[in-house]
Tab-separated table of C-alpha atoms and ligand atoms in Angstrom:
chain	number	residue	atom	x	y	z
A	278	MET	CA	-57.932	-7.277	29.304
A	279	LYS	CA	-54.610	-5.547	27.769
A	280	PHE	CA	-51.535	-5.478	30.015
A	281	ARG	CA	-49.097	-2.475	29.622
A	282	ALA	CA	-45.711	-1.786	31.337
A	283	ILE	CA	-46.054	0.053	34.444
A	284	LYS	CA	-45.956	4.034	34.004
A	285	GLY	CA	-42.436	5.237	34.321
A	286	THR	CA	-40.789	1.814	33.060
A	287	LYS	CA	-39.825	0.815	29.526
A	288	ASP	CA	-39.138	-2.298	27.572
A	289	ILE	CA	-35.618	-2.362	26.076
A	290	LEU	CA	-36.458	-3.862	22.680
A	291	PRO	CA	-34.281	-6.072	20.501
A	292	SER	CA	-34.110	-2.710	17.971
A	293	GLU	CA	-32.276	-1.084	21.017
A	294	SER	CA	-30.663	-3.844	23.035
A	295	HIS	CA	-27.596	-3.832	20.862
A	296	HIS	CA	-27.129	-0.105	22.059
A	297	TRP	CA	-27.247	-1.116	25.670
A	298	GLN	CA	-24.991	-4.243	25.107
A	299	TRP	CA	-22.348	-1.803	23.440
A	300	VAL	CA	-22.648	0.834	26.410
A	301	GLU	CA	-22.441	-1.980	29.042
A	302	ALA	CA	-19.280	-3.521	27.200
A	303	THR	CA	-17.500	0.035	27.179
A	304	VAL	CA	-18.425	0.418	30.828
A	305	ARG	CA	-16.679	-2.957	31.648
A	306	ARG	CA	-13.737	-2.364	29.547
A	307	THR	CA	-13.204	1.046	31.082
A	308	MET	CA	-13.625	-0.178	34.544
A	309	HIS	CA	-11.147	-3.240	34.117
A	310	ALA	CA	-8.694	-0.502	32.604
A	311	TYR	CA	-9.034	1.357	36.074
A	312	GLY	CA	-8.736	-1.699	38.102
A	313	TYR	CA	-12.475	-1.886	39.311
A	314	ARG	CA	-14.341	-5.157	39.899
A	315	GLU	CA	-17.819	-5.968	39.492
A	316	ILE	CA	-20.347	-6.472	42.449
A	317	ARG	CA	-23.820	-7.354	42.077
A	318	THR	CA	-26.117	-6.903	44.890
A	319	PRO	CA	-29.940	-7.925	45.244
A	320	ILE	CA	-32.344	-5.584	43.808
A	321	PHE	CA	-34.248	-4.935	47.305
A	322	GLU	CA	-32.755	-4.377	50.654
A	323	GLN	CA	-34.060	-3.513	53.926
A	324	THR	CA	-35.806	-0.129	53.957
A	325	ALA	CA	-33.626	1.129	56.863
A	326	LEU	CA	-30.415	0.614	54.843
A	327	PHE	CA	-31.383	3.529	52.453
A	328	ALA	CA	-33.302	5.526	55.154
A	329	ARG	CA	-29.930	5.628	56.984
A	330	SER	CA	-27.350	6.351	54.348
A	331	ILE	CA	-29.163	8.378	51.880
A	332	GLY	CA	-30.957	10.393	54.550
A	333	GLU	CA	-34.404	10.206	56.006
A	334	LEU	CA	-35.101	13.761	54.754
A	335	THR	CA	-33.777	13.605	51.318
A	336	ASP	CA	-36.587	13.749	48.409
A	337	ILE	CA	-35.433	9.973	47.281
A	338	VAL	CA	-36.052	8.563	51.053
A	339	SER	CA	-38.908	10.931	51.896
A	340	LYS	CA	-41.008	10.657	48.619
A	341	GLU	CA	-39.536	8.404	45.995
A	342	MET	CA	-38.767	5.086	47.352
A	343	TYR	CA	-40.540	1.930	46.466
A	344	THR	CA	-41.256	0.651	49.924
A	345	PHE	CA	-43.626	-2.401	50.778
A	346	LEU	CA	-43.988	-4.700	53.638
A	347	ASP	CA	-43.245	-8.280	52.325
A	348	ARG	CA	-45.271	-11.403	53.621
A	349	SER	CA	-43.163	-11.423	56.795
A	350	ASN	CA	-43.811	-7.834	57.584
A	351	GLU	CA	-40.489	-6.827	56.944
A	352	SER	CA	-40.107	-3.460	55.129
A	353	ILE	CA	-38.247	-3.837	51.752
A	354	THR	CA	-37.269	-1.244	49.330
A	355	LEU	CA	-36.537	-1.523	45.683
A	356	ARG	CA	-33.017	0.290	45.563
A	357	PRO	CA	-33.045	3.847	44.589
A	358	GLU	CA	-29.253	4.179	43.975
A	359	GLY	CA	-26.406	1.662	44.174
A	360	THR	CA	-23.853	3.028	46.710
A	361	ALA	CA	-25.720	1.765	49.787
A	362	ALA	CA	-26.177	-1.800	48.911
A	363	THR	CA	-22.595	-1.884	47.912
A	364	LEU	CA	-21.256	-0.636	50.967
A	365	ARG	CA	-23.717	-3.069	53.072
A	366	ALA	CA	-22.087	-5.875	50.919
A	367	TYR	CA	-18.598	-4.487	51.512
A	368	ILE	CA	-19.382	-4.597	55.252
A	369	GLN	CA	-21.251	-7.588	55.325
A	370	HIS	CA	-18.485	-9.687	53.563
A	371	SER	CA	-15.463	-7.710	55.021
A	372	LEU	CA	-14.229	-7.075	51.940
A	373	GLU	CA	-11.378	-4.833	53.702
A	374	THR	CA	-9.651	-7.896	54.842
A	375	GLN	CA	-8.939	-8.735	51.324
A	376	SER	CA	-7.328	-5.715	50.444
A	377	SER	CA	-6.676	-2.305	52.037
A	378	LEU	CA	-8.360	-0.630	48.995
A	379	THR	CA	-11.465	-2.183	47.431
A	380	LYS	CA	-12.487	-0.775	43.932
A	381	LEU	CA	-16.039	-1.960	42.842
A	382	TYR	CA	-18.131	-1.197	40.361
A	383	TYR	CA	-21.963	-2.208	39.170
A	384	ILE	CA	-24.528	-1.845	36.570
A	385	GLY	CA	-28.079	-2.241	36.931
A	386	PRO	CA	-31.975	-1.065	37.362
A	387	MET	CA	-32.689	1.314	40.167
A	388	PHE	CA	-36.047	2.490	41.084
A	389	ARG	CA	-37.552	5.791	42.246
A	390	GLN	CA	-41.065	7.052	42.051
A	391	GLU	CA	-40.567	10.381	40.281
A	392	ARG	CA	-42.923	12.108	37.745
A	393	PRO	CA	-41.709	10.473	34.521
A	394	GLN	CA	-40.658	12.606	31.513
A	395	ALA	CA	-37.934	12.599	29.055
A	396	GLY	CA	-34.891	11.064	30.747
A	397	ARG	CA	-36.702	10.437	34.115
A	398	LEU	CA	-38.073	6.934	34.594
A	399	ARG	CA	-39.090	5.134	37.566
A	400	GLN	CA	-37.207	2.126	36.935
A	401	PHE	CA	-33.929	3.500	35.177
A	402	HIS	CA	-30.440	1.846	34.849
A	403	GLN	CA	-27.109	3.269	36.411
A	404	PHE	CA	-23.467	2.170	35.977
A	405	GLY	CA	-21.293	3.380	39.152
A	406	ALA	CA	-18.187	2.693	40.963
A	407	GLU	CA	-17.099	2.962	44.569
A	408	ALA	CA	-13.455	3.066	45.938
A	409	ILE	CA	-13.392	2.308	49.796
A	410	GLY	CA	-10.304	2.728	51.875
A	411	SER	CA	-8.422	5.609	50.946
A	412	SER	CA	-8.821	9.436	51.295
A	413	SER	CA	-6.581	10.281	48.267
A	414	PRO	CA	-7.914	12.968	46.235
A	415	GLN	CA	-6.588	11.185	43.368
A	416	LEU	CA	-9.611	8.676	43.770
A	417	ASP	CA	-11.989	11.660	43.719
A	418	VAL	CA	-10.615	12.732	40.481
A	419	GLU	CA	-10.550	9.143	39.047
A	420	MET	CA	-14.326	8.954	39.868
A	421	MET	CA	-14.502	11.858	37.625
A	422	LEU	CA	-12.185	10.396	34.780
A	423	LEU	CA	-14.125	7.272	34.614
A	424	PRO	CA	-17.417	8.461	33.443
A	425	LEU	CA	-15.863	11.148	31.251
A	426	HIS	CA	-13.639	8.400	29.424
A	427	ILE	CA	-16.604	6.165	28.992
A	428	TYR	CA	-18.610	8.937	27.338
A	429	ARG	CA	-15.703	10.151	25.127
A	430	ASP	CA	-15.145	6.299	24.001
A	431	LEU	CA	-18.833	6.170	23.310
A	432	GLY	CA	-18.640	9.258	21.156
A	433	ILE	CA	-20.228	12.036	23.516
A	434	GLN	CA	-17.905	15.302	22.878
A	435	GLN	CA	-19.940	17.675	25.006
A	436	PHE	CA	-20.352	17.796	28.617
A	437	ASN	CA	-19.769	19.989	31.631
A	438	LEU	CA	-17.983	18.808	34.838
A	439	THR	CA	-18.988	21.019	38.036
A	440	ILE	CA	-17.447	20.196	41.315
A	441	ASN	CA	-17.978	21.492	44.943
A	442	SER	CA	-16.523	20.778	48.444
A	443	VAL	CA	-19.454	20.073	50.825
A	444	GLY	CA	-17.343	20.069	53.879
A	445	CYS	CA	-16.949	17.689	56.577
A	446	GLU	CA	-18.397	17.033	59.997
A	447	LYS	CA	-16.016	19.690	61.289
A	448	CYS	CA	-16.707	22.605	59.067
A	449	ARG	CA	-20.257	22.067	57.603
A	450	PRO	CA	-22.028	22.593	60.838
A	451	THR	CA	-20.871	26.249	61.400
A	452	TYR	CA	-21.556	27.063	57.659
A	453	LYS	CA	-25.026	25.283	57.992
A	454	GLU	CA	-25.728	27.519	61.023
A	455	ARG	CA	-24.686	30.710	59.314
A	456	LEU	CA	-26.651	29.960	55.946
A	457	ARG	CA	-29.677	29.074	57.882
A	458	SER	CA	-29.922	32.195	59.891
A	459	GLU	CA	-29.447	34.107	56.539
A	460	LEU	CA	-32.464	32.028	55.046
A	461	MET	CA	-34.681	32.676	57.755
A	462	ARG	CA	-34.677	36.321	56.866
A	463	VAL	CA	-36.006	35.716	53.532
A	464	TYR	CA	-38.068	32.635	54.887
A	465	ASP	CA	-41.457	34.141	53.755
A	466	LYS	CA	-40.315	34.701	50.288
A	467	LEU	CA	-38.856	31.146	49.624
A	468	SER	CA	-40.552	28.397	47.608
A	469	PRO	CA	-42.298	26.016	49.762
A	470	ASP	CA	-39.930	23.063	48.889
A	471	SER	CA	-36.966	25.616	49.982
A	472	GLN	CA	-38.694	26.742	53.147
A	473	ARG	CA	-38.981	23.118	53.944
A	474	ARG	CA	-35.291	22.471	53.356
A	475	VAL	CA	-34.105	25.567	55.681
A	476	GLU	CA	-34.618	23.408	58.603
A	477	THR	CA	-33.856	19.909	57.023
A	478	ASN	CA	-31.027	20.898	54.870
A	479	PRO	CA	-30.398	24.246	54.125
A	480	LEU	CA	-27.556	23.777	51.779
A	481	ARG	CA	-29.925	22.317	49.072
A	482	VAL	CA	-31.625	25.619	49.199
A	483	LEU	CA	-28.792	27.343	47.432
A	484	ASP	CA	-29.116	24.300	44.916
A	485	SER	CA	-32.643	25.165	44.030
A	486	LYS	CA	-33.974	25.536	40.478
A	487	ASP	CA	-36.582	28.121	41.502
A	488	GLU	CA	-35.744	31.711	39.864
A	489	ASN	CA	-36.884	33.575	42.911
A	490	ASP	CA	-34.995	31.287	45.215
A	491	ARG	CA	-31.951	31.938	43.300
A	492	GLU	CA	-32.236	35.413	43.374
A	493	LEU	CA	-32.948	35.564	46.974
A	494	THR	CA	-29.972	33.534	47.632
A	495	ALA	CA	-27.616	35.336	45.235
A	496	SER	CA	-25.528	37.076	47.772
A	497	MET	CA	-25.423	34.522	50.553
A	498	PRO	CA	-22.419	33.100	51.932
A	499	LEU	CA	-20.931	30.225	50.256
A	500	ILE	CA	-19.288	26.979	51.688
A	501	GLY	CA	-16.089	27.764	50.009
A	502	ASP	CA	-15.446	30.256	52.459
A	503	TYR	CA	-16.127	28.102	55.477
A	504	LEU	CA	-13.863	25.023	54.719
A	505	CYS	CA	-11.763	23.976	57.266
A	506	ALA	CA	-7.965	23.566	56.301
A	507	GLN	CA	-8.174	19.992	55.564
A	508	CYS	CA	-11.116	20.053	53.400
A	509	SER	CA	-9.798	23.175	51.715
A	510	SER	CA	-6.518	21.557	50.882
A	511	HIS	CA	-8.301	18.530	49.579
A	512	PHE	CA	-10.449	20.587	47.294
A	513	ASN	CA	-7.385	22.376	45.925
A	514	ALA	CA	-5.588	18.985	45.255
A	515	VAL	CA	-8.635	17.753	43.476
A	516	CYS	CA	-8.439	20.752	41.449
A	517	GLU	CA	-4.848	20.737	40.670
A	518	LEU	CA	-5.220	17.068	39.510
A	519	LEU	CA	-8.063	17.952	37.249
A	520	GLU	CA	-5.883	20.589	35.603
A	521	MET	CA	-3.075	17.923	35.407
A	522	SER	CA	-5.432	15.666	33.636
A	523	LYS	CA	-6.466	18.591	31.312
A	524	VAL	CA	-10.281	18.111	32.364
A	525	PRO	CA	-12.186	21.410	31.823
A	526	TYR	CA	-14.268	21.845	35.005
A	527	THR	CA	-16.422	24.538	36.718
A	528	ILE	CA	-16.269	25.303	40.424
A	529	ASP	CA	-20.007	26.026	41.800
A	530	TYR	CA	-20.140	26.160	45.496
A	531	ARG	CA	-23.845	25.867	45.186
A	532	LEU	CA	-23.521	22.380	44.063
A	533	VAL	CA	-25.340	19.955	46.674
A	534	ARG	CA	-26.464	16.629	45.373
A	535	GLY	CA	-29.569	14.967	46.711
A	536	LEU	CA	-27.961	12.579	48.911
A	537	ASP	CA	-26.930	13.275	52.474
A	538	TYR	CA	-23.909	11.081	52.567
A	539	TYR	CA	-21.408	13.343	50.952
A	540	THR	CA	-18.286	14.889	52.757
A	541	LYS	CA	-15.848	16.959	51.107
A	542	THR	CA	-16.076	16.430	47.115
A	543	ALA	CA	-19.207	16.676	45.146
A	544	PHE	CA	-19.588	16.536	41.510
A	545	GLU	CA	-22.005	16.336	38.630
A	546	ILE	CA	-21.576	15.907	34.833
A	547	THR	CA	-24.277	17.461	32.621
A	548	SER	CA	-24.919	17.667	28.922
A	549	THR	CA	-26.711	20.570	27.121
A	550	ALA	CA	-28.291	17.937	24.831
A	551	LEU	CA	-30.661	16.830	27.734
A	552	GLY	CA	-32.748	19.698	28.385
A	553	SER	CA	-34.162	20.006	32.047
A	554	GLN	CA	-32.839	16.844	33.120
A	555	ASP	CA	-29.525	17.483	32.475
A	556	ALA	CA	-27.446	15.518	34.524
A	557	LEU	CA	-25.654	12.498	33.461
A	558	ALA	CA	-23.665	11.559	36.198
A	559	GLY	CA	-22.826	12.582	39.862
A	560	GLY	CA	-20.730	11.562	42.797
A	561	GLY	CA	-18.706	12.461	45.618
A	562	ARG	CA	-16.909	11.362	48.664
A	563	TYR	CA	-18.320	9.678	51.475
A	564	ASP	CA	-15.948	9.299	54.426
A	565	LEU	CA	-18.315	8.703	57.095
A	566	LEU	CA	-20.817	6.444	55.477
A	567	VAL	CA	-19.133	3.072	56.253
A	568	GLU	CA	-18.881	3.721	59.542
A	569	GLU	CA	-22.549	5.123	59.729
A	570	LEU	CA	-23.642	1.706	58.108
A	571	GLY	CA	-21.840	-0.307	60.829
A	572	GLY	CA	-18.508	-1.002	59.265
A	573	LYS	CA	-14.935	-0.199	60.303
A	574	PRO	CA	-14.309	3.412	59.550
A	575	ALA	CA	-13.052	3.650	55.871
A	576	PRO	CA	-13.078	6.512	53.661
A	577	GLY	CA	-14.771	6.165	50.210
A	578	VAL	CA	-15.576	8.079	47.141
A	579	GLY	CA	-17.969	7.079	44.254
A	580	PHE	CA	-20.064	8.000	41.179
A	581	ALA	CA	-23.302	7.022	39.666
A	582	ALA	CA	-24.221	7.674	35.870
A	583	GLY	CA	-27.743	7.135	34.233
A	584	ILE	CA	-27.713	4.904	31.057
A	585	GLU	CA	-31.059	6.039	29.598
A	586	ARG	CA	-29.689	9.661	29.578
A	587	LEU	CA	-26.561	8.679	28.111
A	588	LEU	CA	-28.529	7.009	25.290
A	589	LEU	CA	-30.601	9.903	24.907
A	590	VAL	CA	-27.578	12.188	24.392
A	591	LEU	CA	-26.108	9.851	21.763
A	592	SER	CA	-29.410	9.669	19.901
A	593	ARG	CA	-30.090	13.374	20.126
A	594	THR	CA	-26.367	14.003	18.828
A	595	ASN	CA	-26.824	11.390	16.214
A	596	ALA	CA	-23.847	9.309	17.820
A	597	LEU	CA	-25.629	6.084	17.757
A	598	HIS	CA	-23.730	4.465	15.010
A	599	ILE	CA	-23.957	0.817	16.392
A	600	HIS	CA	-25.548	-1.735	14.012
A	601	PRO	CA	-27.517	-4.718	15.267
A	602	PRO	CA	-25.871	-8.313	15.168
A	603	VAL	CA	-26.327	-9.888	11.783
A	604	PRO	CA	-26.233	-13.656	11.049
A	605	ASP	CA	-22.809	-14.952	9.510
A	606	LEU	CA	-24.600	-17.169	7.275
A	607	TYR	CA	-28.102	-17.698	5.985
A	608	ILE	CA	-28.959	-21.201	4.785
A	609	VAL	CA	-32.154	-21.181	2.234
A	610	ALA	CA	-33.556	-24.672	1.846
A	611	LEU	CA	-35.658	-25.406	-1.205
A	612	ASP	CA	-37.454	-28.641	-0.325
A	613	GLU	CA	-38.105	-30.742	2.781
A	614	GLU	CA	-34.932	-32.874	2.585
A	615	ALA	CA	-32.759	-29.787	2.482
A	616	ARG	CA	-34.579	-28.172	5.184
A	617	THR	CA	-33.589	-31.077	7.398
A	618	VAL	CA	-29.856	-30.912	6.126
A	619	ALA	CA	-29.845	-27.229	6.670
A	620	PHE	CA	-31.109	-27.706	10.153
A	621	GLN	CA	-28.249	-30.201	10.974
A	622	LYS	CA	-25.512	-27.918	9.168
A	623	ALA	CA	-27.040	-25.076	11.465
A	624	ILE	CA	-26.233	-27.181	14.612
A	625	GLU	CA	-22.729	-27.968	13.258
A	626	LEU	CA	-21.686	-24.383	12.127
A	627	ARG	CA	-23.200	-22.824	15.516
A	628	ALA	CA	-21.131	-25.235	17.546
A	629	ARG	CA	-18.232	-23.706	15.776
A	630	GLY	CA	-19.340	-20.211	16.869
A	631	ILE	CA	-20.633	-19.047	13.712
A	632	ALA	CA	-24.042	-17.403	13.565
A	633	VAL	CA	-26.456	-19.264	11.352
A	634	GLU	CA	-30.174	-18.585	10.752
A	635	LEU	CA	-32.381	-20.354	8.465
A	636	ASP	CA	-36.146	-20.637	7.902
A	637	TYR	CA	-38.521	-22.289	10.003
A	638	GLN	CA	-41.894	-21.518	8.215
A	639	GLY	CA	-41.713	-23.403	4.970
A	640	ARG	CA	-41.288	-20.222	3.138
A	641	SER	CA	-40.556	-19.826	-0.601
A	642	ILE	CA	-37.066	-19.455	-2.024
A	643	LYS	CA	-37.835	-15.876	-2.618
A	644	ALA	CA	-39.198	-15.180	0.715
A	645	GLN	CA	-36.056	-16.793	2.298
A	646	MET	CA	-33.721	-14.792	0.100
A	647	ARG	CA	-35.658	-11.473	1.218
A	648	GLU	CA	-35.363	-12.872	4.886
A	649	ALA	CA	-31.582	-13.240	4.399
A	650	ASN	CA	-31.248	-9.646	2.929
A	651	LYS	CA	-33.561	-8.077	5.700
A	652	GLN	CA	-31.391	-9.674	8.338
A	653	GLY	CA	-28.377	-8.621	6.665
A	654	ALA	CA	-26.690	-12.167	6.499
A	655	ARG	CA	-23.083	-11.930	5.122
A	656	TYR	CA	-23.250	-15.181	3.484
A	657	VAL	CA	-26.074	-17.193	2.019
A	658	LEU	CA	-26.045	-21.013	1.224
A	659	VAL	CA	-28.678	-22.345	-0.923
A	660	LEU	CA	-29.747	-26.004	-0.586
A	661	GLY	CA	-31.729	-28.072	-3.034
A	662	SER	CA	-31.867	-31.370	-4.309
A	663	ASN	CA	-28.678	-30.911	-6.560
A	664	GLU	CA	-26.512	-29.723	-3.779
A	665	LEU	CA	-27.558	-32.820	-1.705
A	666	VAL	CA	-26.889	-35.226	-4.484
A	667	SER	CA	-23.620	-33.709	-5.485
A	668	GLY	CA	-22.634	-32.927	-1.937
A	669	LYS	CA	-21.547	-29.387	-3.083
A	670	GLY	CA	-22.950	-25.937	-2.695
A	671	MET	CA	-22.324	-22.413	-3.440
A	672	VAL	CA	-21.736	-19.699	-0.829
A	673	LYS	CA	-22.694	-16.309	-1.721
A	674	GLU	CA	-20.926	-13.146	-0.056
A	675	MET	CA	-23.868	-10.629	0.016
A	676	VAL	CA	-21.835	-7.434	-0.071
A	677	SER	CA	-19.524	-8.383	-3.211
A	678	GLY	CA	-21.953	-10.979	-4.888
A	679	LYS	CA	-18.930	-13.083	-4.904
A	680	GLU	CA	-19.718	-17.019	-4.937
A	681	TYR	CA	-17.411	-19.858	-3.343
A	682	GLU	CA	-18.094	-23.552	-3.777
A	683	VAL	CA	-18.347	-25.548	-0.651
A	684	PHE	CA	-18.423	-29.149	0.456
A	685	LEU	CA	-21.580	-29.943	2.671
A	686	GLU	CA	-19.668	-32.681	4.369
A	687	GLN	CA	-17.008	-30.615	5.579
A	688	LEU	CA	-18.594	-27.161	5.314
A	689	GLU	CA	-15.497	-24.914	5.013
A	690	LEU	CA	-16.544	-21.148	5.063
A	691	PRO	CA	-14.527	-18.095	3.734
A	692	LYS	CA	-11.863	-17.013	5.892
A	693	GLY	CA	-12.929	-14.370	8.678
A	694	LEU	CA	-15.905	-16.383	9.508
A	695	GLU	CA	-14.303	-18.891	11.924
B	274	AMP	P1	-28.162	10.206	41.516
B	274	AMP	O1	-28.148	8.910	41.946
B	274	AMP	O2	-29.562	10.870	41.879
B	274	AMP	O3	-26.787	10.895	41.955
B	274	AMP	O4	-28.263	10.183	39.921
B	274	AMP	C1	-27.139	9.585	39.221
B	274	AMP	C2	-27.292	9.691	37.647
B	274	AMP	O5	-28.418	8.658	37.436
B	274	AMP	C3	-28.183	11.038	37.228
B	274	AMP	O6	-27.310	11.977	36.723
B	274	AMP	C4	-28.925	10.505	36.078
B	274	AMP	O7	-28.351	10.211	35.034
B	274	AMP	C5	-29.340	9.250	36.533
B	274	AMP	N1	-30.778	9.257	37.132
B	274	AMP	C6	-31.171	9.589	38.302
B	274	AMP	N2	-32.645	9.571	38.457
B	274	AMP	C7	-33.031	9.379	37.325
B	274	AMP	C8	-34.325	8.752	36.783
B	274	AMP	N3	-35.600	8.860	37.546
B	274	AMP	N4	-34.642	8.492	35.591
B	274	AMP	C9	-33.489	8.209	34.801
B	274	AMP	N5	-32.269	8.534	35.146
B	274	AMP	C10	-31.775	8.777	36.552
């Protein structure tokens, strides 16, 4: 029987894992610069946590979650996103008692049973951040600057930032009703997905990708005209801060994201290098969610960004220049005795933090030299009976061809290796 990875999941092979490490290191460095600390939550949670936070009627909860009963008959779900679990942990561990503003980030796999295609997987990876405890529009903008900073550091030049305000519990209901009644007039002509949403989440009908839906809703009222004074001034402040930060952005009053918990700001970052699945990152404010999940009321804002899509953009724009790690030194051994010494020297050097590789398969000198070359070793040391007798050997720098004499007893390597 042949086993294969499950549809929509992918192995990250050694030929690409260094790209992932580079992205992750950039994420960590940037998060640190903005004052965010890492949180690692379990990969599965009680199903109700996601249903309550993301929204029962959203696509994610109604048709994409990996949900199962465990052996104690408890309903468990593999996390489809990072915010719910992060907030659950924030509440459970009373993180608000440690500081009045909690800034957290995460990196890890998420799970959604979507139809796999380029840039859409069933197990995919996100990095994201959450700031809980302040309603300052500066934090909304920080959530946009963070991923953009990371993209720039990684070498992505082209992206579009789109923002909107989805209002709050005061102004959104009035707008929702108005929009719903307008949508009812064209109900029969809407796509089945949009028809379903007229009742459950009319704002998402405006976000439909269906051309006909777009035409039908082209002149319908937009949320921008219905925002209450507070939401409106918050939105203006966000726009001003973006201008101050010299970040180009577009306002799209039709932008609604696929999660129900947003209040006020919602945003998305897209890349034209991606095709139909063009979203690189998204986020927004969720001022009611902490309370909704049973915590003391606290405003919050966050974002999540897909790593597979980011790597796809980098590879499509030829911006993946990172090389795989190479050994500092390859020890070529000519006979059995030399192999033992080579092994011993490798242990000593590795203990000093030097990456050493050697042959474990009894191969010829030629094959060992070929291997050292193939692996891109920076230096090669050849050990044979002459070297063992004299206690000295030659270390060759592969790029320049220069050779250095070294004592085997106290192996001093060229500067820069240690
Ligand atoms: P969301 O949690 O839906 O706001 O998504 C945030 C980001 O995660 C998106 O902009 C994508 O980059 C990424 N993403 C979401 N779903 C998938 C998926 N099924 N496969 C790959 N990446 C995804």
